[in-house]
Amino acid sequence: MAPKTLKYPPRVNLAVRPTPLQYLPRASERWGRGKRLWIKRDDLTGSTLSGNKVRKLEFIAAHAQSGGYDTLITCGGIQSNHCRATALVAAQLGLQCHLLLRGDQPEELEGNYLLDQLAGARISCYPAKRYFRELDALFEEWEAYYAQRGQRALAIPTGGSDGVGIWGYIAACEELSADFTEHGIPSANVVCASGSGGTQAGLTLGVELHGLPATIWAVNVCDDEAYFIDKVNEDMADVYARYPDLPRVSAQPRVLDGYVGQGYAKASEAVFDLIAELTRLEGVVLDPVYTGKAFQGMITELDAGRFDDCEDLVFVHTGGVFGLFPQAGGFVGTETDAAVNDIATE
Ligand SMILES: *Cc1c(COP(=O)(O)O)cnc(C)c1O
């Protein structure tokens, strides 16, 4: 039996919590094959802070404050949701923020990148090749740079995924537990997107720690199954290394591979169509980088009988709306675009 209350590390209240667990009646009809489809609305954790990263940042920010750090350094793609959330959290707490972004400096101020700028983050852009080759060294250089100036900079890994950040989703399982009780869900399969693995790691460990009758599945949006199994195990080992009093449980990562498509942040026309269809059916907007692919993975696996062991299926909406706008061009020429043009010419 899992303990009733876990002792959490310090946490700064930043996210709007609890988020709703919402039933999707028309999506259940459309894709559910007799199952009930639910969505955990972590796209509602805030306005500009929306999405999954703020749950991790609640614990990371507390760690930064208690460690006397005055600057947060983190990294990601140009349209990184994690970088945007970190920049805004830093502004909200009066900390400095420095983002190491992968890619050439964009010409357009748009999406997450615009919000990074508004939040006053310092931004360094590195071409992808150099970024992948030198990321660790870049973090070290900048940490040393701030140290020389008498500042203390905390290096936050990609996606905030480490033994501190994953507490955000260990804690989210306590919320899910209350959601299951409230909505009469006896047991469920739970599906999320995996990009840096922290959400998956927190959920995978969290369901065991909280004794939640749920199986966690993650659809990878980059790399492959082997990569994410290693990464999730690494994050779970890190949480035990940092918090040795955490009760020992066995937790097994499960990855649904095969939905990356052409690559990270490259969605197929089918994913854009699916985003549009879910929006029309339920008024819920997914993104092309993470949640659109994860939802596609979930309904494809559902069709193939993957989730036949229980009647309820919960999709974790991890946010990402600001990454949708810079990819609006993905809808051009799709069914959605055709439908819009029909109406316009009637
Ligand atoms: C970062 C992100 C994910 C992936 O979460 P990880 O914890 O990095 O695996 C999923 N969805 C959205 C919208 C994200 O921004």
XYZ file of N, CA and C in Angstrom, residues 41-222:
546
model
N -6.940 18.864 -18.039
C -6.722 20.144 -18.693
C -5.514 20.894 -18.125
N -4.323 20.332 -18.320
C -3.127 21.059 -17.890
C -2.737 22.160 -18.872
N -3.578 22.341 -19.907
C -3.432 23.552 -20.722
C -4.060 24.735 -19.979
N -4.686 24.466 -18.834
C -5.339 25.530 -18.063
C -4.584 25.854 -16.778
N -3.310 25.542 -16.720
C -2.535 25.835 -15.505
C -2.206 27.317 -15.367
N -2.587 28.105 -16.354
C -2.350 29.545 -16.288
C -2.626 30.142 -17.642
N -2.398 31.436 -17.764
C -2.565 32.076 -19.068
C -1.239 31.957 -19.814
N -0.328 32.887 -19.599
C 0.974 32.747 -20.270
C 1.801 31.603 -19.677
N 1.457 31.180 -18.473
C 2.185 30.052 -17.865
C 1.569 28.702 -18.229
N 0.592 28.684 -19.120
C -0.156 27.450 -19.364
C 0.733 26.286 -19.796
N 0.272 25.084 -19.476
C 0.962 23.873 -19.897
C 1.610 23.137 -18.734
N 2.361 22.094 -19.084
C 2.910 21.213 -18.048
C 4.138 21.779 -17.337
N 4.884 22.701 -17.989
C 6.163 23.089 -17.426
C 6.031 23.833 -16.100
N 4.928 24.553 -15.941
C 4.788 25.321 -14.700
C 4.650 24.395 -13.483
N 4.113 23.193 -13.686
C 4.039 22.260 -12.537
C 5.444 21.888 -12.063
N 6.339 21.684 -13.021
C 7.709 21.355 -12.635
C 8.397 22.574 -12.032
N 8.124 23.740 -12.640
C 8.791 24.966 -12.189
C 8.386 25.364 -10.769
N 7.244 24.901 -10.293
C 6.881 25.194 -8.901
C 7.938 24.643 -7.945
N 8.440 23.461 -8.256
C 9.459 22.841 -7.390
C 10.857 23.363 -7.714
N 11.098 23.624 -9.009
C 12.414 24.133 -9.414
C 12.629 25.546 -8.854
N 11.586 26.371 -8.893
C 11.701 27.744 -8.381
C 11.956 27.739 -6.877
N 11.295 26.835 -6.169
C 11.508 26.748 -4.714
C 12.948 26.320 -4.426
N 13.435 25.389 -5.227
C 14.825 24.933 -5.108
C 15.781 26.108 -5.371
N 15.462 26.919 -6.377
C 16.306 28.078 -6.702
C 16.303 29.077 -5.545
N 15.122 29.323 -5.004
C 15.031 30.304 -3.913
C 15.753 29.822 -2.669
N 15.558 28.556 -2.321
C 16.197 28.082 -1.088
C 17.717 27.959 -1.270
N 18.169 27.793 -2.510
C 19.608 27.707 -2.765
C 20.272 29.055 -2.982
N 19.496 30.132 -2.905
C 20.062 31.472 -3.059
C 20.455 31.810 -4.500
N 19.795 31.182 -5.461
C 20.090 31.497 -6.869
C 19.331 32.760 -7.270
N 19.986 33.603 -8.096
C 19.311 34.827 -8.563
C 19.049 34.791 -10.070
N 19.538 33.764 -10.732
C 19.416 33.677 -12.189
C 19.053 32.245 -12.580
N 18.131 32.111 -13.530
C 17.780 30.786 -14.061
C 18.301 30.694 -15.489
N 19.089 29.662 -15.758
C 19.530 29.408 -17.138
C 18.860 28.124 -17.588
N 18.223 28.165 -18.755
C 17.702 26.908 -19.290
C 17.790 26.926 -20.811
N 17.307 25.858 -21.439
C 17.556 25.687 -22.866
C 16.371 25.020 -23.552
N 16.337 25.119 -24.868
C 15.274 24.470 -25.640
C 15.243 25.007 -27.055
N 14.249 24.573 -27.810
C 14.064 25.076 -29.169
C 13.618 26.532 -29.139
N 13.641 27.162 -30.307
C 13.215 28.566 -30.403
C 11.793 28.731 -29.857
N 10.922 27.777 -30.158
C 9.531 27.858 -29.687
C 9.299 27.008 -28.436
N 10.305 26.858 -27.621
C 10.184 26.029 -26.412
C 9.133 26.575 -25.441
N 8.184 25.709 -25.075
C 7.206 26.080 -24.048
C 7.877 26.179 -22.682
N 8.847 25.306 -22.473
C 9.560 25.301 -21.192
C 10.347 26.606 -20.998
N 11.016 27.073 -22.057
C 11.785 28.321 -21.936
C 10.850 29.493 -21.666
N 9.735 29.521 -22.374
C 8.758 30.599 -22.151
C 8.241 30.586 -20.701
N 7.902 29.407 -20.218
C 7.388 29.322 -18.843
C 8.473 29.742 -17.845
N 9.705 29.330 -18.099
C 10.803 29.690 -17.185
C 11.025 31.206 -17.186
N 10.984 31.817 -18.371
C 11.179 33.267 -18.473
C 10.105 34.013 -17.682
N 8.868 33.539 -17.781
C 7.769 34.218 -17.090
C 7.817 33.982 -15.584
N 8.180 32.777 -15.191
C 8.321 32.485 -13.760
C 9.427 33.359 -13.167
N 10.549 33.475 -13.892
C 11.654 34.311 -13.406
C 11.175 35.744 -13.208
N 10.447 36.269 -14.208
C 9.938 37.639 -14.093
C 9.005 37.762 -12.886
N 8.150 36.753 -12.717
C 7.180 36.786 -11.620
C 7.858 36.758 -10.250
N 9.028 36.127 -10.169
C 9.708 35.997 -8.875
C 10.873 36.973 -8.718
N 11.060 37.846 -9.709
C 12.147 38.819 -9.611
C 13.523 38.202 -9.796
N 13.596 37.129 -10.563
C 14.880 36.498 -10.879
C 15.262 36.865 -12.309
N 16.560 36.729 -12.626
C 16.970 36.900 -14.015
C 16.844 35.572 -14.733
N 16.697 35.662 -16.051
C 16.563 34.440 -16.839
C 17.428 34.546 -18.088
N 18.117 33.471 -18.389
C 18.939 33.412 -19.596
C 18.576 32.133 -20.349
N 18.132 32.284 -21.586
C 17.700 31.133 -22.388
C 18.736 30.815 -23.459
N 19.114 29.550 -23.542
C 20.012 29.079 -24.597
C 19.120 28.374 -25.617
N 18.908 29.013 -26.747
C 17.933 28.486 -27.710
C 18.624 27.820 -28.892
N 17.972 26.758 -29.364
C 18.504 25.952 -30.468
C 17.954 26.462 -31.789
N 18.845 27.022 -32.616
C 18.409 27.515 -33.924
C 18.925 28.919 -34.167
N 18.825 29.352 -35.409
C 19.257 30.704 -35.740
C 18.271 31.705 -35.158
N 18.769 32.877 -34.888
C 17.900 33.908 -34.307
C 16.743 34.207 -35.252
N 15.492 34.056 -34.775
C 14.347 34.229 -35.669
C 14.179 35.674 -36.093
N 13.621 35.862 -37.277
C 13.321 37.214 -37.734
C 12.027 37.717 -37.121
N 11.085 36.779 -36.948
C 9.776 37.173 -36.425
C 9.736 37.009 -34.907
N 9.115 38.005 -34.256
C 8.826 37.850 -32.836
C 7.466 37.182 -32.753
N 7.446 35.887 -32.519
C 6.133 35.240 -32.470
C 6.093 34.096 -31.468
N 4.856 33.730 -31.098
C 4.636 32.598 -30.210
C 5.418 32.716 -28.913
N 5.992 31.592 -28.506
C 6.742 31.555 -27.246
C 7.921 32.520 -27.257
N 8.557 32.658 -28.398
C 9.741 33.520 -28.514
C 9.389 34.980 -28.215
N 8.235 35.400 -28.650
C 7.756 36.750 -28.320
C 7.604 36.903 -26.805
N 6.987 35.895 -26.184
C 6.758 35.972 -24.735
C 8.086 35.959 -23.971
N 9.061 35.194 -24.462
C 10.404 35.201 -23.839
C 10.944 36.626 -23.802
N 10.797 37.315 -24.934
C 11.321 38.683 -25.047
C 10.564 39.625 -24.122
N 9.234 39.486 -24.106
C 8.431 40.367 -23.251
C 8.809 40.199 -21.791
N 9.137 38.951 -21.414
C 9.475 38.669 -20.009
C 10.872 39.170 -19.651
N 11.577 39.678 -20.646
C 12.889 40.260 -20.360
C 14.016 39.250 -20.238
N 13.790 38.050 -20.764
C 14.851 37.038 -20.696
C 16.010 37.442 -21.595
N 17.214 37.136 -21.165
C 18.375 37.259 -22.037
C 18.382 36.018 -22.919
N 18.631 36.209 -24.202
C 18.528 35.086 -25.135
C 19.803 34.913 -25.935
N 20.322 33.690 -25.962
C 21.449 33.353 -26.838
C 20.986 32.243 -27.769
N 21.096 32.481 -29.071
C 20.698 31.460 -30.052
C 21.942 30.767 -30.603
N 21.859 29.448 -30.714
C 22.979 28.659 -31.249
C 22.472 27.779 -32.380
N 23.202 27.743 -33.486
C 22.812 26.830 -34.565
C 22.708 25.405 -34.024
N 21.757 24.632 -34.573
C 21.411 23.324 -34.003
C 22.622 22.414 -33.799
N 23.495 22.373 -34.781
C 24.652 21.472 -34.673
C 25.500 21.803 -33.453
N 25.805 23.097 -33.315
C 26.632 23.530 -32.191
C 25.908 23.289 -30.873
N 24.623 23.570 -30.869
C 23.814 23.390 -29.663
C 23.912 21.948 -29.164
N 23.684 20.996 -30.080
C 23.701 19.587 -29.662
C 25.092 19.159 -29.208
N 26.109 19.680 -29.889
C 27.473 19.266 -29.584
C 27.974 19.876 -28.272
N 27.561 21.126 -28.015
C 28.223 21.879 -26.932
C 27.311 22.271 -25.778
N 26.115 21.714 -25.713
C 25.159 22.218 -24.719
C 25.718 22.211 -23.294
N 26.313 21.121 -22.875
C 26.847 21.055 -21.501
C 27.894 22.140 -21.272
N 28.768 22.304 -22.263
C 29.832 23.315 -22.141
C 29.240 24.725 -22.098
N 28.180 24.945 -22.882
C 27.542 26.266 -22.890
C 26.956 26.592 -21.514
N 26.292 25.605 -20.916
C 25.766 25.807 -19.551
C 26.909 26.162 -18.604
N 27.995 25.426 -18.682
C 29.128 25.668 -17.775
C 29.723 27.052 -17.991
N 29.871 27.422 -19.249
C 30.427 28.747 -19.551
C 29.576 29.861 -18.963
N 28.272 29.743 -19.157
C 27.394 30.810 -18.665
C 27.306 30.807 -17.141
N 27.317 29.631 -16.531
C 27.329 29.586 -15.059
C 28.581 30.287 -14.531
N 29.717 30.007 -15.182
C 30.980 30.637 -14.758
C 30.912 32.150 -14.981
N 30.316 32.534 -16.087
C 30.160 33.959 -16.422
C 29.400 34.686 -15.301
N 28.294 34.089 -14.856
C 27.516 34.747 -13.791
C 28.265 34.702 -12.458
N 28.938 33.590 -12.216
C 29.702 33.472 -10.955
C 30.762 34.576 -10.857
N 31.425 34.843 -11.966
C 32.446 35.902 -11.991
C 31.859 37.260 -11.638
N 30.587 37.445 -11.950
C 29.940 38.722 -11.650
C 29.261 38.715 -10.285
N 29.549 37.721 -9.506
C 28.976 37.658 -8.159
C 27.537 37.191 -8.126
N 27.074 36.618 -9.230
C 25.697 36.097 -9.255
C 25.725 34.589 -9.106
N 24.543 34.025 -8.845
C 24.429 32.583 -8.718
C 23.371 32.112 -9.702
N 23.826 31.344 -10.690
C 22.896 30.902 -11.742
C 22.584 29.423 -11.591
N 21.290 29.107 -11.641
C 20.861 27.696 -11.588
C 20.666 27.188 -13.013
N 21.354 26.111 -13.349
C 21.189 25.490 -14.667
C 20.026 24.498 -14.609
N 19.000 24.785 -15.363
C 17.807 23.914 -15.401
C 17.882 23.111 -16.702
N 17.807 21.781 -16.617
C 17.959 20.982 -17.840
C 16.755 21.123 -18.784
N 16.913 20.632 -19.977
C 15.850 20.635 -20.991
C 14.514 20.211 -20.389
N 13.501 21.028 -20.603
C 12.154 20.684 -20.154
C 11.966 20.699 -18.648
N 12.985 21.115 -17.904
C 12.894 21.070 -16.435
C 12.780 19.641 -15.931
N 13.275 18.702 -16.739
C 13.114 17.288 -16.388
C 14.335 16.765 -15.652
N 14.195 16.710 -14.339
C 15.200 16.075 -13.481
C 14.493 15.712 -12.175
N 15.276 15.289 -11.196
C 14.695 14.828 -9.933
C 13.981 15.907 -9.129
N 14.188 17.163 -9.471
C 13.428 18.238 -8.819
C 12.130 18.475 -9.591
N 12.265 18.706 -10.903
C 11.101 19.047 -11.725
C 10.019 17.975 -11.743
N 10.421 16.716 -11.712
C 9.392 15.673 -11.854
C 8.424 15.609 -10.660
N 8.786 16.283 -9.565
C 7.829 16.386 -8.457
C 6.508 17.007 -8.912
N 6.589 17.872 -9.924
C 5.362 18.496 -10.429
C 4.337 17.458 -10.837
N 4.798 16.390 -11.471
C 3.845 15.361 -11.915
C 3.668 14.219 -10.926
N 4.585 14.098 -9.969
C 4.299 13.199 -8.837
C 3.098 13.793 -8.094
N 3.161 15.107 -7.888
C 2.076 15.793 -7.182
C 0.781 15.793 -7.994
N 0.909 15.877 -9.321
C -0.300 15.890 -10.162
C -1.087 14.582 -9.993
N -0.404 13.506 -9.627
C -1.112 12.231 -9.427
C -2.044 12.280 -8.227
N -1.714 13.121 -7.254
C -2.629 13.297 -6.119
C -3.924 13.945 -6.616
N -3.765 14.902 -7.532
C -4.928 15.539 -8.154
C -5.750 14.529 -8.945
N -5.050 13.715 -9.725
C -5.752 12.717 -10.542
C -6.520 11.738 -9.654
N -5.949 11.427 -8.526
C -6.589 10.516 -7.597
C -7.942 11.097 -7.143
N -7.937 12.381 -6.815
C -9.193 13.056 -6.430
C -10.152 13.111 -7.623
N -9.608 13.337 -8.827
C -10.442 13.371 -10.039
C -11.140 12.027 -10.257
N -10.404 10.943 -10.077
C -10.964 9.601 -10.290
C -12.124 9.372 -9.325
N -11.924 9.781 -8.082
C -12.978 9.603 -7.081
C -14.199 10.432 -7.458
N -13.959 11.691 -7.791
C -15.067 12.597 -8.103
C -15.882 12.107 -9.297
N -15.201 11.605 -10.320
C -15.891 11.236 -11.553
C -16.241 9.747 -11.635
N -15.975 9.009 -10.574
C -16.311 7.589 -10.583
C -15.514 6.797 -11.606
N -14.242 7.058 -11.688
C -13.364 6.309 -12.589
C -12.652 5.238 -11.757
N -12.967 3.960 -11.990
C -12.353 2.923 -11.153
C -10.878 2.694 -11.485
N -10.545 2.754 -12.764
C -9.154 2.587 -13.189
C -9.054 3.122 -14.601
N -7.849 3.504 -15.002
C -7.728 4.129 -16.322
C -6.348 3.932 -16.914
N -6.295 3.999 -18.219
C -5.037 4.215 -18.921
C -4.893 5.719 -19.098
N -3.685 6.219 -18.881
C -3.418 7.656 -18.953
C -2.331 7.869 -20.002
N -2.592 8.798 -20.929
C -1.643 9.021 -22.035
C -1.158 10.468 -22.016
N 0.161 10.643 -22.150
C 0.717 11.992 -22.277
C 1.742 11.998 -23.406
N 2.177 13.193 -23.789
C 3.276 13.332 -24.747
C 4.586 13.331 -23.973
N 5.632 12.804 -24.568
C 6.954 12.873 -23.954
C 7.917 13.594 -24.883
N 8.579 14.627 -24.334
C 9.559 15.392 -25.109
C 10.926 15.359 -24.434
N 10.924 15.621 -23.113
C 12.163 15.482 -22.338
C 11.987 14.440 -21.242
N 10.805 13.866 -21.140
C 10.567 12.707 -20.275
C 10.121 12.993 -18.853
N 10.168 14.255 -18.431
C 9.882 14.554 -17.028
C 8.420 14.373 -16.633
N 7.540 14.727 -17.538
C 6.116 14.549 -17.247
C 5.820 13.063 -17.092
N 6.325 12.297 -18.038
C 6.149 10.849 -17.991
C 6.779 10.252 -16.727
N 7.960 10.709 -16.380
C 8.640 10.176 -15.193
C 7.837 10.480 -13.927
N 7.369 11.719 -13.809
C 6.592 12.103 -12.627
C 5.308 11.303 -12.519
N 4.612 11.151 -13.642
C 3.350 10.399 -13.630
C 3.602 8.923 -13.344
N 4.635 8.370 -13.983
C 4.921 6.942 -13.835
C 5.243 6.600 -12.378
N 6.033 7.459 -11.755
C 6.369 7.247 -10.346
C 5.195 7.633 -9.444
N 4.535 8.719 -9.817
C 3.444 9.255 -8.995
C 2.283 8.294 -8.817
N 1.900 7.586 -9.862
C 0.763 6.662 -9.712
C 1.117 5.553 -8.718
N 2.369 5.135 -8.704
C 2.783 4.100 -7.750
C 2.832 4.667 -6.331
N 3.418 5.854 -6.201
C 3.546 6.457 -4.870
C 2.185 6.777 -4.253
N 1.219 7.149 -5.098
C -0.108 7.501 -4.597
C -1.086 6.336 -4.657
N -0.639 5.194 -5.156
C -1.526 4.036 -5.250
C -2.701 4.249 -6.179
N -2.468 4.982 -7.253
C -3.544 5.286 -8.195
C -3.722 4.123 -9.180
N -4.970 3.649 -9.376
C -5.179 2.532 -10.298
C -5.096 2.997 -11.752
N -3.899 3.297 -12.211
C -3.724 3.832 -13.562
C -2.418 3.335 -14.160
N -2.428 3.183 -15.472
C -1.215 2.841 -16.212
C -0.845 4.048 -17.064
N 0.409 4.484 -16.958
C 0.861 5.662 -17.700
C 1.534 5.235 -19.001
N 1.096 5.867 -20.084
C 1.689 5.647 -21.403
C 2.147 6.989 -21.952
N 3.321 7.015 -22.583
C 3.761 8.267 -23.198
C 4.027 8.054 -24.678
N 3.548 8.998 -25.464
C 3.836 9.020 -26.899
C 5.049 9.926 -27.086
N 6.146 9.372 -27.575
C 7.345 10.199 -27.775
C 7.188 11.062 -29.024
N 7.628 12.330 -28.911
C 7.542 13.257 -30.057
C 8.909 13.503 -30.682
N 9.911 12.804 -30.197
C 11.262 12.839 -30.772
C 11.948 11.557 -30.303
